[in-house]
Coordinates of C-alpha atoms in Angstrom, one line a residue:
Chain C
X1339 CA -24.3 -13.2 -18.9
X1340 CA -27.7 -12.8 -17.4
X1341 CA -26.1 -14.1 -14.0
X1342 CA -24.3 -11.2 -13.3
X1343 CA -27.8 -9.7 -12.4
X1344 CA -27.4 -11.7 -9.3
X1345 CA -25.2 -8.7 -8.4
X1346 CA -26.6 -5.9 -9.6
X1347 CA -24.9 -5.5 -12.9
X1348 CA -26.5 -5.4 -16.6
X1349 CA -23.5 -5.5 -19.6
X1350 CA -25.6 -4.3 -21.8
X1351 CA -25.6 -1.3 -20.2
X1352 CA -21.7 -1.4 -20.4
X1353 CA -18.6 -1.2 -18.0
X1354 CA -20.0 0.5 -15.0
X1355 CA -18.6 3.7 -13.3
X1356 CA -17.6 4.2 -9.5
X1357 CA -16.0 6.1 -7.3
X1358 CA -13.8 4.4 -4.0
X1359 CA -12.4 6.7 -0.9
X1360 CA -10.5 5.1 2.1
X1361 CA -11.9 7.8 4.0
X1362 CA -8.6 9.1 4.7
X1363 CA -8.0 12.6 6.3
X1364 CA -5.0 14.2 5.9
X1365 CA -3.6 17.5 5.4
X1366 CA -3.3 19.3 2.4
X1367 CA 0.9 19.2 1.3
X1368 CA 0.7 22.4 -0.3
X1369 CA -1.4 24.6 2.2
X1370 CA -0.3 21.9 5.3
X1371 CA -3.4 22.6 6.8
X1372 CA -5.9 20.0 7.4
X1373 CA -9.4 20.6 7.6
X1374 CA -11.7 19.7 10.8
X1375 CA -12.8 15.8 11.1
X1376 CA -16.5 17.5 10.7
X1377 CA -15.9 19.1 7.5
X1378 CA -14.2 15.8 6.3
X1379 CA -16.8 14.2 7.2
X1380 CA -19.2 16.1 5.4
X1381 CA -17.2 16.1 2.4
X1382 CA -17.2 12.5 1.8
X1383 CA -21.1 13.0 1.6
X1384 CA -21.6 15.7 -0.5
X1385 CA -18.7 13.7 -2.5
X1386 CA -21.3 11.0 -2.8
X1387 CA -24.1 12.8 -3.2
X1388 CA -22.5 14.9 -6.4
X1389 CA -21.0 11.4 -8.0
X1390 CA -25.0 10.0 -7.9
X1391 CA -26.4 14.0 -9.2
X1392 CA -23.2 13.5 -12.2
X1393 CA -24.8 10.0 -13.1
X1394 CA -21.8 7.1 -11.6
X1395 CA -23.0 3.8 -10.9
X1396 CA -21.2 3.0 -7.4
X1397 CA -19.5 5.2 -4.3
X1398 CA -17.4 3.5 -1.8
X1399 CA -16.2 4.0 1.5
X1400 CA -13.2 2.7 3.1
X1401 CA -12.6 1.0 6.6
X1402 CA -8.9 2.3 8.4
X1403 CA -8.3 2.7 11.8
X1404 CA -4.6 4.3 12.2
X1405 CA -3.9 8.1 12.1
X1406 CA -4.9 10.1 9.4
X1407 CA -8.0 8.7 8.3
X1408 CA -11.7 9.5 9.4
X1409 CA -14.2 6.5 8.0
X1410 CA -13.3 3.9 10.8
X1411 CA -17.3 3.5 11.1
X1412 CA -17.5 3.3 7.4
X1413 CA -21.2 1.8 7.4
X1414 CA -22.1 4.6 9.7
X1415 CA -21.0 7.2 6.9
X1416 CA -22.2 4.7 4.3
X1417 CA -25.6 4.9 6.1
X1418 CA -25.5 8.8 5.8
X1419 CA -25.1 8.3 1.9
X1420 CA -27.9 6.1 1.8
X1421 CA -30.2 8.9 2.8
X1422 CA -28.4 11.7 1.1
X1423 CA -28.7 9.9 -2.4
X1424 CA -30.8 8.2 -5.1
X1425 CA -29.7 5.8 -7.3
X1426 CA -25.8 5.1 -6.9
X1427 CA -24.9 2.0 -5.5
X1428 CA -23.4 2.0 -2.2
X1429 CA -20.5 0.1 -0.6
X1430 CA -17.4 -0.4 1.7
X1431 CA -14.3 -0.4 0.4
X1432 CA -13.5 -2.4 2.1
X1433 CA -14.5 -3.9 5.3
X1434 CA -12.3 -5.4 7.3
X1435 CA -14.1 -8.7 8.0
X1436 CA -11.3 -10.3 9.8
X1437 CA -11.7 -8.1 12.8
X1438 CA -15.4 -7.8 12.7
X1439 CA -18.3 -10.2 13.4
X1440 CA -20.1 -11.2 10.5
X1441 CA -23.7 -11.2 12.0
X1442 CA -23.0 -7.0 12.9
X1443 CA -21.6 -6.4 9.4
X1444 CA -24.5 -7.8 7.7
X1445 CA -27.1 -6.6 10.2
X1446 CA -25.8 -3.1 9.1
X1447 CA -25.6 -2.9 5.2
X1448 CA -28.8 -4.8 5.3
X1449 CA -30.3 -2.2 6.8
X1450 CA -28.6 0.3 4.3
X1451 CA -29.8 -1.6 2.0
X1452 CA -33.3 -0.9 3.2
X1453 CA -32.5 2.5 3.8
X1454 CA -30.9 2.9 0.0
X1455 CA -33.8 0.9 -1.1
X1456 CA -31.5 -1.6 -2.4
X1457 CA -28.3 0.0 -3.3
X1458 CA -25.5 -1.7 -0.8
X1459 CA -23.1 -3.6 -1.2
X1460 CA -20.5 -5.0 0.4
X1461 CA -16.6 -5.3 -0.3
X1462 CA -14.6 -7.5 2.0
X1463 CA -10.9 -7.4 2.9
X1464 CA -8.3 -8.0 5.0
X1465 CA -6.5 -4.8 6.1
X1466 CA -3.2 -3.8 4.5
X1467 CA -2.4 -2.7 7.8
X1468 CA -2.1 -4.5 10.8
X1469 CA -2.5 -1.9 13.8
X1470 CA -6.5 -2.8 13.8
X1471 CA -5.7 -6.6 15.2
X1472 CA -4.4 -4.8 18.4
X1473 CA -6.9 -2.5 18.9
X1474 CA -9.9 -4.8 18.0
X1475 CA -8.6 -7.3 20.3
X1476 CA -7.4 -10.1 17.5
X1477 CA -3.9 -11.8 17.4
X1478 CA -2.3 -11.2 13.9
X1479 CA -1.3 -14.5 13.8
X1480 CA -4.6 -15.5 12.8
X1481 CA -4.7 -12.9 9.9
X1482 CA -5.4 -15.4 7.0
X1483 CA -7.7 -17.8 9.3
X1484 CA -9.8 -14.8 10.7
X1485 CA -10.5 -13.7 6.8
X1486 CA -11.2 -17.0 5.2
X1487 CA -13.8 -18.2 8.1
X1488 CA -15.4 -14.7 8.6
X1489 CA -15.9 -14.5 5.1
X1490 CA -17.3 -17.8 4.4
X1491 CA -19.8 -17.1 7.4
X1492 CA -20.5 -13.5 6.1
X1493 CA -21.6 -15.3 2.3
X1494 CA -23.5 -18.0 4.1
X1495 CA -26.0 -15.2 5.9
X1496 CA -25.9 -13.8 2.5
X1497 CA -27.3 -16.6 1.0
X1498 CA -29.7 -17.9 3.8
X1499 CA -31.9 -16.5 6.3
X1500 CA -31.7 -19.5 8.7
X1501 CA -27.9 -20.0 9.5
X1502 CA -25.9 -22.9 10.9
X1503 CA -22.6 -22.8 11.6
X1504 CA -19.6 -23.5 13.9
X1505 CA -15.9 -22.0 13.6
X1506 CA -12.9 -21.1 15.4
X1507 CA -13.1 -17.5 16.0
X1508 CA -16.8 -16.7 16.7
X1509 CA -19.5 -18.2 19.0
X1510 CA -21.3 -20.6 16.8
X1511 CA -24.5 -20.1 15.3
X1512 CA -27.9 -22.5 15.5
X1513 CA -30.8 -21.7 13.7
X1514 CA -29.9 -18.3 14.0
X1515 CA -32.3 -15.8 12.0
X1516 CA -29.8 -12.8 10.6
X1517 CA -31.8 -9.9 10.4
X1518 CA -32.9 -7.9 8.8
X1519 CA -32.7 -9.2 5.2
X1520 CA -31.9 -6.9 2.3
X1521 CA -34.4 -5.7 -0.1
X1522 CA -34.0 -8.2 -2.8
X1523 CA -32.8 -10.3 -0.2
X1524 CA -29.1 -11.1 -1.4
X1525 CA -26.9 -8.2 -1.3
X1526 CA -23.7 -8.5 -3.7
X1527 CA -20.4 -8.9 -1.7
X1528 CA -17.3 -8.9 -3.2
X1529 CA -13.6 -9.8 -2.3
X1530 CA -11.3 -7.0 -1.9
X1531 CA -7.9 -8.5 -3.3
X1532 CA -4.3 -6.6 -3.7
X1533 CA -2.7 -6.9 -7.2
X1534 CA -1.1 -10.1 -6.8
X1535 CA -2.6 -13.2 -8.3
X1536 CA -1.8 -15.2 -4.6
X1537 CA -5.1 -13.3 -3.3
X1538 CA -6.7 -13.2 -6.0
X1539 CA -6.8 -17.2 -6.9
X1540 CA -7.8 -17.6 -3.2
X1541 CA -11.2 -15.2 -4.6
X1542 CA -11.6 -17.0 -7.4
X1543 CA -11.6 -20.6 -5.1
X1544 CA -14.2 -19.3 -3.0
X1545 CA -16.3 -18.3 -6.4
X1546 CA -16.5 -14.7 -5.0
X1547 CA -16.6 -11.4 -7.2
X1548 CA -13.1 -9.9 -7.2
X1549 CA -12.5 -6.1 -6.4
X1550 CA -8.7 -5.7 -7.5
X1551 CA -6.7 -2.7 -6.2
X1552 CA -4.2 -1.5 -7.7
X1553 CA -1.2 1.3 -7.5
X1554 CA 0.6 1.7 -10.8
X1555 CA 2.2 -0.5 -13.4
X1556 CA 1.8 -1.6 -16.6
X1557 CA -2.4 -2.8 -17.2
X1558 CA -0.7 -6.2 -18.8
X1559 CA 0.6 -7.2 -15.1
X1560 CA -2.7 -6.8 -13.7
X1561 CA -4.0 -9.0 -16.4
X1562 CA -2.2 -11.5 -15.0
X1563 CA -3.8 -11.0 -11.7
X1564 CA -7.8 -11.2 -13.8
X1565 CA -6.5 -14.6 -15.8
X1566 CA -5.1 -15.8 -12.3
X1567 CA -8.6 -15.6 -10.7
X1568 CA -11.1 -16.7 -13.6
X1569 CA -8.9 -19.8 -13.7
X1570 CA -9.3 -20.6 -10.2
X1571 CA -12.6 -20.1 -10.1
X1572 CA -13.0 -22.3 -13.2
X1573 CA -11.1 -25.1 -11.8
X1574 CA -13.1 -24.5 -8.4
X1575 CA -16.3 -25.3 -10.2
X1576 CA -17.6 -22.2 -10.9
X1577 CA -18.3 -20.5 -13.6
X1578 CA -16.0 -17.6 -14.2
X1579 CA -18.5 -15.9 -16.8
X1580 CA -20.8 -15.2 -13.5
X1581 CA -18.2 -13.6 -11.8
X1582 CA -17.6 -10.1 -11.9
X1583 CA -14.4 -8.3 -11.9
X1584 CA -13.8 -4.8 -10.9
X1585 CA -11.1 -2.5 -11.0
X1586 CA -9.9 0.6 -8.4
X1587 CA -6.8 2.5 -8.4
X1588 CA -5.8 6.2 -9.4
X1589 CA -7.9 8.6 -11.5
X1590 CA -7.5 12.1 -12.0
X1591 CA -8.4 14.2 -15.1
X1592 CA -7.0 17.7 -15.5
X1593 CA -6.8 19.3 -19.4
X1594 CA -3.7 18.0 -19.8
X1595 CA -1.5 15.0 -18.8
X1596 CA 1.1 17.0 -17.5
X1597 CA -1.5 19.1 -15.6
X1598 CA -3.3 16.0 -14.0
X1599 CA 0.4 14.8 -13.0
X1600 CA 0.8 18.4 -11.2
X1601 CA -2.4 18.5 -9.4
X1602 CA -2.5 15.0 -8.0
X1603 CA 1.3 13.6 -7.5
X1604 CA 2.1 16.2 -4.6
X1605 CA -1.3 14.7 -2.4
X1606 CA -0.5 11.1 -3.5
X1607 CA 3.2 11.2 -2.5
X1608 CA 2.8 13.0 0.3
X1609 CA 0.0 11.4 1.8
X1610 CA 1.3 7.8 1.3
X1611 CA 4.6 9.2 3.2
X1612 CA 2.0 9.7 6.1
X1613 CA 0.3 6.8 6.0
X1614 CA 2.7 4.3 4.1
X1615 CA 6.3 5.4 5.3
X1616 CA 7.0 6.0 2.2
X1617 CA 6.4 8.1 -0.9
X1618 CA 5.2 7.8 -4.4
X1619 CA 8.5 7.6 -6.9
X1620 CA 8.3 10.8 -9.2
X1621 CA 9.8 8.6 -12.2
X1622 CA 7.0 5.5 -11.4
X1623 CA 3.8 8.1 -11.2
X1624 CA 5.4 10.3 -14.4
X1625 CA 4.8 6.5 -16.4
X1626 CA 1.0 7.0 -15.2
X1627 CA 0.4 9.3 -18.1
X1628 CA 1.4 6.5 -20.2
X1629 CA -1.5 4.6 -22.5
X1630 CA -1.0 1.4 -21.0
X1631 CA -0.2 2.2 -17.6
X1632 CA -3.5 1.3 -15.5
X1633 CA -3.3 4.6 -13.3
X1634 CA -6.3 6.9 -15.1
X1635 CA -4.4 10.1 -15.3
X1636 CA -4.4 12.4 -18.1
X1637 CA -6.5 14.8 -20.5
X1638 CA -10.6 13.3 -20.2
X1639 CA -10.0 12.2 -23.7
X1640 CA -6.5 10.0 -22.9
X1641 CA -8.3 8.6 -19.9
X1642 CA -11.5 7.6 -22.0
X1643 CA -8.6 5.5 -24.2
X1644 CA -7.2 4.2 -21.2
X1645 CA -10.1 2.8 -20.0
X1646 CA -11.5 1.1 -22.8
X1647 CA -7.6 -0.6 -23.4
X1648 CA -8.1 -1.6 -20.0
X1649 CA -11.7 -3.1 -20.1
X1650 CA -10.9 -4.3 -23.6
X1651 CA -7.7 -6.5 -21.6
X1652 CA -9.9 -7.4 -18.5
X1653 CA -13.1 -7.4 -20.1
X1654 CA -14.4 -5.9 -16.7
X1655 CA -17.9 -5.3 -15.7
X1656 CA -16.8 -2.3 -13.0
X1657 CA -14.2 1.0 -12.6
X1658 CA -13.8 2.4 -9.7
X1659 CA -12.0 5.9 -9.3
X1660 CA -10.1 7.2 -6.3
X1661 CA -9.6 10.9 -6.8
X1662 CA -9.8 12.7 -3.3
X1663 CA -7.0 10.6 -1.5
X1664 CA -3.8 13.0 0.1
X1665 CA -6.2 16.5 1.1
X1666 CA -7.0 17.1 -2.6
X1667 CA -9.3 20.0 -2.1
X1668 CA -12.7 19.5 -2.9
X1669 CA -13.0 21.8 -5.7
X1670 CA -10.5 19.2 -7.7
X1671 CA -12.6 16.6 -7.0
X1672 CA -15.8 18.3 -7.5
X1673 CA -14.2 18.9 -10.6
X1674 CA -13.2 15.7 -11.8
X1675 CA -16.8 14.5 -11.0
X1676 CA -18.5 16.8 -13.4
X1677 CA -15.4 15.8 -16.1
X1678 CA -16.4 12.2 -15.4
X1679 CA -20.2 13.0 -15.8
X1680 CA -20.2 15.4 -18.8
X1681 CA -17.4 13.5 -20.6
X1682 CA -15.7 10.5 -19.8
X1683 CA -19.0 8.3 -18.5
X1684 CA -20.6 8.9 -22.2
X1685 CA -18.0 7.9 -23.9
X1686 CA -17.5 4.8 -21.4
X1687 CA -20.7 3.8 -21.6
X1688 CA -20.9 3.9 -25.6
X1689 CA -17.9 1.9 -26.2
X1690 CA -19.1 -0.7 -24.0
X1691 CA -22.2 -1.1 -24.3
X1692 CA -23.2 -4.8 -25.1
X1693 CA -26.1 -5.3 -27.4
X1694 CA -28.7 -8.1 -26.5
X1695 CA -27.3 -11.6 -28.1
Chain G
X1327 CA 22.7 15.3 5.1
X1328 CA 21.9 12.9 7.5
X1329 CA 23.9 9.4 8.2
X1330 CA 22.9 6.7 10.3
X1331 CA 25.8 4.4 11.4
X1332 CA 24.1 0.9 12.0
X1333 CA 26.0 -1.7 14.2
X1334 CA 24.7 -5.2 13.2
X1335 CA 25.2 -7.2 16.1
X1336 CA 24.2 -7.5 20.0
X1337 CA 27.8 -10.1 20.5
X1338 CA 31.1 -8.4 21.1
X1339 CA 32.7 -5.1 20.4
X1340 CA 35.0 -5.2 16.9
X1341 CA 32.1 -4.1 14.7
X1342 CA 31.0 -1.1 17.3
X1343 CA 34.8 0.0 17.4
X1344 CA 35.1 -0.1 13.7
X1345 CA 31.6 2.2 13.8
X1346 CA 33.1 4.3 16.1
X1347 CA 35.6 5.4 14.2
X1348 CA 33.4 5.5 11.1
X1349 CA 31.4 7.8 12.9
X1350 CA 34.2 10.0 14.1
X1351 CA 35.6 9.9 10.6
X1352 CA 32.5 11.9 9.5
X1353 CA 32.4 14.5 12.3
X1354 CA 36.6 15.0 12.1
X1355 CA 36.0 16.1 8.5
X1356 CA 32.3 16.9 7.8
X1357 CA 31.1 18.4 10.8
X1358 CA 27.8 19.6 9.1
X1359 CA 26.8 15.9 8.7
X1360 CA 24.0 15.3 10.8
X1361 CA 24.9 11.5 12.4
X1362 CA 23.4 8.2 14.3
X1363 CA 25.0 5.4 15.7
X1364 CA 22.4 2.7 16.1
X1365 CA 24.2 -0.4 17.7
X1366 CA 21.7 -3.0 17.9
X1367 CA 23.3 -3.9 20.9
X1368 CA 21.7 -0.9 22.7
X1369 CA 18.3 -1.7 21.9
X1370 CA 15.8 -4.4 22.3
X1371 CA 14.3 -4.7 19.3
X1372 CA 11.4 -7.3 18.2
X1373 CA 11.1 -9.8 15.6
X1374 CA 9.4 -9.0 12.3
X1375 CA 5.3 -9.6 12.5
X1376 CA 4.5 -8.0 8.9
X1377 CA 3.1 -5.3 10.1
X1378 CA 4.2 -1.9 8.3
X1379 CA 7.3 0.1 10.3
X1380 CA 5.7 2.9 11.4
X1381 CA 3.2 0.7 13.5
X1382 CA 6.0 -0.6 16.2
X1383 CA 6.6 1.1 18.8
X1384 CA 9.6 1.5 21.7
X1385 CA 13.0 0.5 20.4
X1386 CA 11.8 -1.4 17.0
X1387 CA 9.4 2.2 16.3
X1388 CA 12.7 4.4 16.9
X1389 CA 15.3 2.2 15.1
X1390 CA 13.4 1.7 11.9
X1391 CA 12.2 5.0 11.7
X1392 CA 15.6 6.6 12.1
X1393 CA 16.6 4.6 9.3
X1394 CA 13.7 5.3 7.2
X1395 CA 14.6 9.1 7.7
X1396 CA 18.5 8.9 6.9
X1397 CA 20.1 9.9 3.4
X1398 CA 22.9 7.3 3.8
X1399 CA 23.6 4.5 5.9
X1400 CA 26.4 2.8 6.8
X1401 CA 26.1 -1.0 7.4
X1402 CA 28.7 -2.3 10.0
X1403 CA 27.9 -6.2 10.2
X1404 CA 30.7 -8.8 12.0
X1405 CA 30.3 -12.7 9.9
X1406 CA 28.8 -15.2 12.1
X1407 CA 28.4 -18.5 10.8
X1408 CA 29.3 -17.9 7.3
X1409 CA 26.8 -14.7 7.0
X1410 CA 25.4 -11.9 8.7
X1411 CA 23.6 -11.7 12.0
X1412 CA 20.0 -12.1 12.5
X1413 CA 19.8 -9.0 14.7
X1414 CA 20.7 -7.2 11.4
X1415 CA 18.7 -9.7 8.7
X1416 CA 15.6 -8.7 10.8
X1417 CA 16.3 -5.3 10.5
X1418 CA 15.8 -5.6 7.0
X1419 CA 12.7 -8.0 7.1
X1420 CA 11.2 -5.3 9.8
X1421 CA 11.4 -2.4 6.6
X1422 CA 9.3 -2.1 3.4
X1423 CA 10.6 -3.6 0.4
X1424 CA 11.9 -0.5 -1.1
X1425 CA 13.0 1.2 2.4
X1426 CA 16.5 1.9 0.4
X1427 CA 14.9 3.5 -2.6
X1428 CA 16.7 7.4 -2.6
X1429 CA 19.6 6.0 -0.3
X1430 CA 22.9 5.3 -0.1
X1431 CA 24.4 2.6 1.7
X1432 CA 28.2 1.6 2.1
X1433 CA 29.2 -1.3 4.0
X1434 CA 31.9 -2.1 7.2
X1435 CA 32.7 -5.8 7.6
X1436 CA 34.7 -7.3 10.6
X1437 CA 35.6 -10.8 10.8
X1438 CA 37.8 -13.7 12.0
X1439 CA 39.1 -14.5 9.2
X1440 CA 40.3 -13.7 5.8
X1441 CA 38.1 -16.6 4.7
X1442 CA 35.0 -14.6 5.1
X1443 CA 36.3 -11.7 2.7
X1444 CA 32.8 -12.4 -0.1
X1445 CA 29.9 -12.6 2.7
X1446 CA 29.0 -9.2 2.1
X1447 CA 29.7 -9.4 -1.8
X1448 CA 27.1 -12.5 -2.1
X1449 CA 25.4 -12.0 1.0
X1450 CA 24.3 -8.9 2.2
X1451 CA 24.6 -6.6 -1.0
X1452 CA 22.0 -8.3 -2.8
X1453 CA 19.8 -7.6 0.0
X1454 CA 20.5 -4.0 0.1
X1455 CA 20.0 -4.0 -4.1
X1456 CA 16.5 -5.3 -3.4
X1457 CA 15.5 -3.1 -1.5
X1458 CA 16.5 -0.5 -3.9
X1459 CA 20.2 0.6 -2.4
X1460 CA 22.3 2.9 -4.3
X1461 CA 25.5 0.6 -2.5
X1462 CA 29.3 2.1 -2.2
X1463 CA 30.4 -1.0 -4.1
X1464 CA 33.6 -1.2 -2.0
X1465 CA 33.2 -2.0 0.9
X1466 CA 35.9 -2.0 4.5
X1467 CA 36.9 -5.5 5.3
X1468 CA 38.5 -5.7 9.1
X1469 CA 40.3 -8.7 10.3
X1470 CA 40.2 -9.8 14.2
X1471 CA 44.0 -9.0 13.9
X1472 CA 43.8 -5.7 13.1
X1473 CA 42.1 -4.7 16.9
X1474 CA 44.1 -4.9 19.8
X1475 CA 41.7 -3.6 23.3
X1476 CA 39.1 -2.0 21.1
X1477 CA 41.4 0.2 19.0
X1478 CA 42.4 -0.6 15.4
X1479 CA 46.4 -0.6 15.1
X1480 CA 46.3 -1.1 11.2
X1481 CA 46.7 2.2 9.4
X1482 CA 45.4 0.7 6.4
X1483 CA 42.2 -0.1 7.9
X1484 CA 41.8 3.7 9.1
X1485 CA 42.5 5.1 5.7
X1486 CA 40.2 2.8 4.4
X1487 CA 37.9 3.8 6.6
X1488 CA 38.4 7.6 5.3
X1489 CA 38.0 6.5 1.9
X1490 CA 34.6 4.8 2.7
X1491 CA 33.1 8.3 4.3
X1492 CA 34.4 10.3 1.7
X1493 CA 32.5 8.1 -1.2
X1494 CA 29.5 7.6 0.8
X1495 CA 29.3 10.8 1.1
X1496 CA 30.5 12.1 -2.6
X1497 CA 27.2 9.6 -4.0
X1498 CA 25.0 10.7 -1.4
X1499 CA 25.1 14.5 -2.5
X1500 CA 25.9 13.1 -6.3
X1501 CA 22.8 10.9 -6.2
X1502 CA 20.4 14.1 -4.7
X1503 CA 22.0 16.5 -7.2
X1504 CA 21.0 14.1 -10.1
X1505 CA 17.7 13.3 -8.3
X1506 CA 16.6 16.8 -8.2
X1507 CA 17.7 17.7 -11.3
X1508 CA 16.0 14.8 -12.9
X1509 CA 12.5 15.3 -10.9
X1510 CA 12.6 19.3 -11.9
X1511 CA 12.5 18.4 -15.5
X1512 CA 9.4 16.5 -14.5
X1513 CA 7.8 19.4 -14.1
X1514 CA 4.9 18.4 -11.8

């Protein structure tokens, strides 16, 4: 167990506590108005800075570059958090890799790292959307290439100063010195995978830490996705035990299920119409509420039973929360961050704790 | 209520006659029916790259968002080589997977022969019940020899024709009705 130290993470101090926003900015569906990219902006900080004052582990920021969203310079923001707060971990969520170069992205959340004194990390993905490849310059028809070879070189920097290596999609690199090096000189990147187990026995190949995503459904299908992934890694030579898993999706806690359902479905459906195409099925988010749905929506106590069913299936080492997705005002989520400090973490952190074997 | 006709193919003219007088079916006797003809053959639309519908742009950006936006939508295809046309098959593969989800769609078939009578029973309605259809299970079935210079001269076919507004239309308000009624008991 000791191993998962390599990232940052301690079980005996049980199933850490996060918080993940794409950075999204869109209008609130019930007031339709939308507040200035500033004040978003600013948001996202303080949001940050009140999830580390409330006592959560992790705060993430997401990369997007179509309409509606505000964090395309994610590490710039992430950079802003890093001086704004004190002891939560820090990360992307995620980065595109595919359309970045590897030598920039880890030149910058190394140097959040130093700035956080040691708090980054990184989560790496591949975009759900596709509009980036155009306007980065890349041809989608490299979309799985350009995120298997980034990725490999962005781990390899990771794991030594001195690099050497030649690929298709970048200039290639000899004796190249990456700097500067994080604080305890490895910083913990993860794979950002979907909920399907095809991405997520491609993480598990590559012996990386998974960071599943998820929307709704029942936790057991997900489950699948965890099994799918430790097996890979185990028949990849690794060691699936020294692997950590973490889990993002949905959260909201209201003092009722039937309130949390009110005060989030509205900014989840309509939001996703924006930026999907497509809304949220009323029937599909009403099953949230339901104990072994894996969407975290309900009364603090229903989501504190939620949660451990869910870390007791995936036996996880990380939760991550997205709350302020859709123009949820800030009050909610200011809200939901003191429920998650005063209540829900206590409980979280009781039931999971591991004692020293 | 809006209704977007959509005529399947860029060859020939049977399926956009049988659309047109789908389409004029619905103004003659629901003029407050908001309607679209999309025929395919209008438009130069690309091939599927993946990439979610809202992010292409010209023709591909105004065909698939129009359907995206319709209540109901009515399918005319002609059978090509034992199936239905690419130009409409990539419709399809340029939506999401659940584009039909909260839709009705009924179905016009013309063809050149009788032999072809099940395509769109094994062929294209399984499609639309993927992608979460709420389909008008029967559907109009026009023969070449029921067109003579782009006019239809078999009565049948025209009350058919009628018969396939009227029950797209009946399910689409049926389905909202129940819809709404089921999502106010929700209460949220």
């Amino acid at each position: 167990m000791n191993q998962l130290k390599k990232y940052g993470l301690d079980p005996s101090k049980g199933l850490e506590f996060g918080i993940y926003t794409l950075g999204d900015h869109l209008p609130n569906p019930l007031t339709g108005e939308r507040i200035s990219a500033e004040e978003r902006v600013h948001e996202i900080i303080e949001y940050a800075k009140l999830a580390d004052q409330a006592g959560l582990d992790f705060f993430s920021v997401g990369e997007s570059h179509q309409e509606y969203f505000i964090t395309q310079a994610h590490s710039v923001v992430l950079s802003a958090i890093a001086q704004a707060t004190k002891n939560i971990k820090i990360a992307s969520s995620s980065t595109i890799i595919s359309t970045s170069d590897p030598v920039r992205v880890y030149e910058d959340f190394a140097t959040i790292d130093l700035i956080s004194k040691g708090r980054a990390e990184i989560i790496a993905g591949r975009a759900s959307r596709v509009g980036l490849f155009d306007l980065l310059g890349y041809d989608l028809r490299n979309y799985e290439e350009l995120f298997e070879e980034k990725f490999e070189l962005l781990m390899k920097i990771n794991e030594a100063e001195v690099v050497n290596w030649s690929g298709e999609f970048r200039a290639p690199l000899r004796n190249a010195k990456v700097l500067p090096r994080p604080k305890n000189g490895f910083i913990p990147i993860w794979r950002a995978v979907g909920g399907t187990p095809a991405s997520a026995i491609r993480a598990g190949m590559v012996g990386a830490p998974m960071f599943m995503a998820h929307l709704g459904g029942p936790a057991s299908v997900f489950k699948r996705t965890v099994d799918a992934y430790r097996e890979a890694a185990r028949n990849s030579g690794f060691d699936p035990a020294e692997l950590p898993v973490a889990t993002a999706g949905f959260f909201y806690a209201a003092e009722s299920s039937q309130q949390a359902l009110k005060d989030m479905y509205p900014h989840i459906n309509e939001g996703m119409k924006k930026t999907n195409g497509a809304g949220f099925p009323k029937q599909h988010f009403a099953q949230g509420v339901d104990p072994h749905n894996i969407m975290n929506i309900g009364s603090p106590q229903q989501i504190i039973e939620k949660i451990l069913y869910q870390y007791e299936m995936f036996n996880h080492q990380r939760y991550i929360a997205q709350i302020d997705f859709g123009g949820m005002p800030f009050k909610n989520v200011m809200k939901n961050v003191e429920i998650i400090g005063s209540e829900i973490l206590p409980a979280i952190r009781k039931y999971t704790k591991k004692s020293e074997a | 209520m809006k209704i977007v006709g959509l005529s399947g193919s860029k060859v020939g003219s049977k399926t956009r006659t049988a659309m047109d007088y789908t389409m004029k079916a619905i103004t003659d006797n629901y003029p407050e029916v908001e309607i679209t003809l999309l025929d395919l053959a209008d438009y130069d639309i690309q091939f599927s790259d993946g990439r979610n519908y809202l992010e292409y742009e010209g023709d591909t950006g105004y065909v698939t968002k129009t359907l995206m936006e319709a209540d109901a939508i009515i399918i005319g295809t002609p059978v090509f080589q034992a199936s239905i046309p690419a130009t409409l098959k990539n419709i399809f593969d340029l939506l999401p997977q659940n584009a039909f989800r909260d839709k009705v769609v009924s179905i016009v078939v013309t063809a050149g022969s009788s032999k072809h009578y099940l395509i769109a029973e094994q062929q294209l309605k399984p499609i639309l019940a993927y992608m979460k259809a709420q389909i008008v299970q029967t559907y109009v079935f026009i023969e070449e020899k029921d067109f003579y210079r782009k006019e239809i001269t078999d009565d049948d076919v025209l009350f058919r024709i009628e018969r396939l507004v009227e029950d797209t239309i009946v399910l689409t308000e049926t389905f909202t009705e129940i819809r709404e009624k089921k999502e106010a008991k929700y209460d949220f």
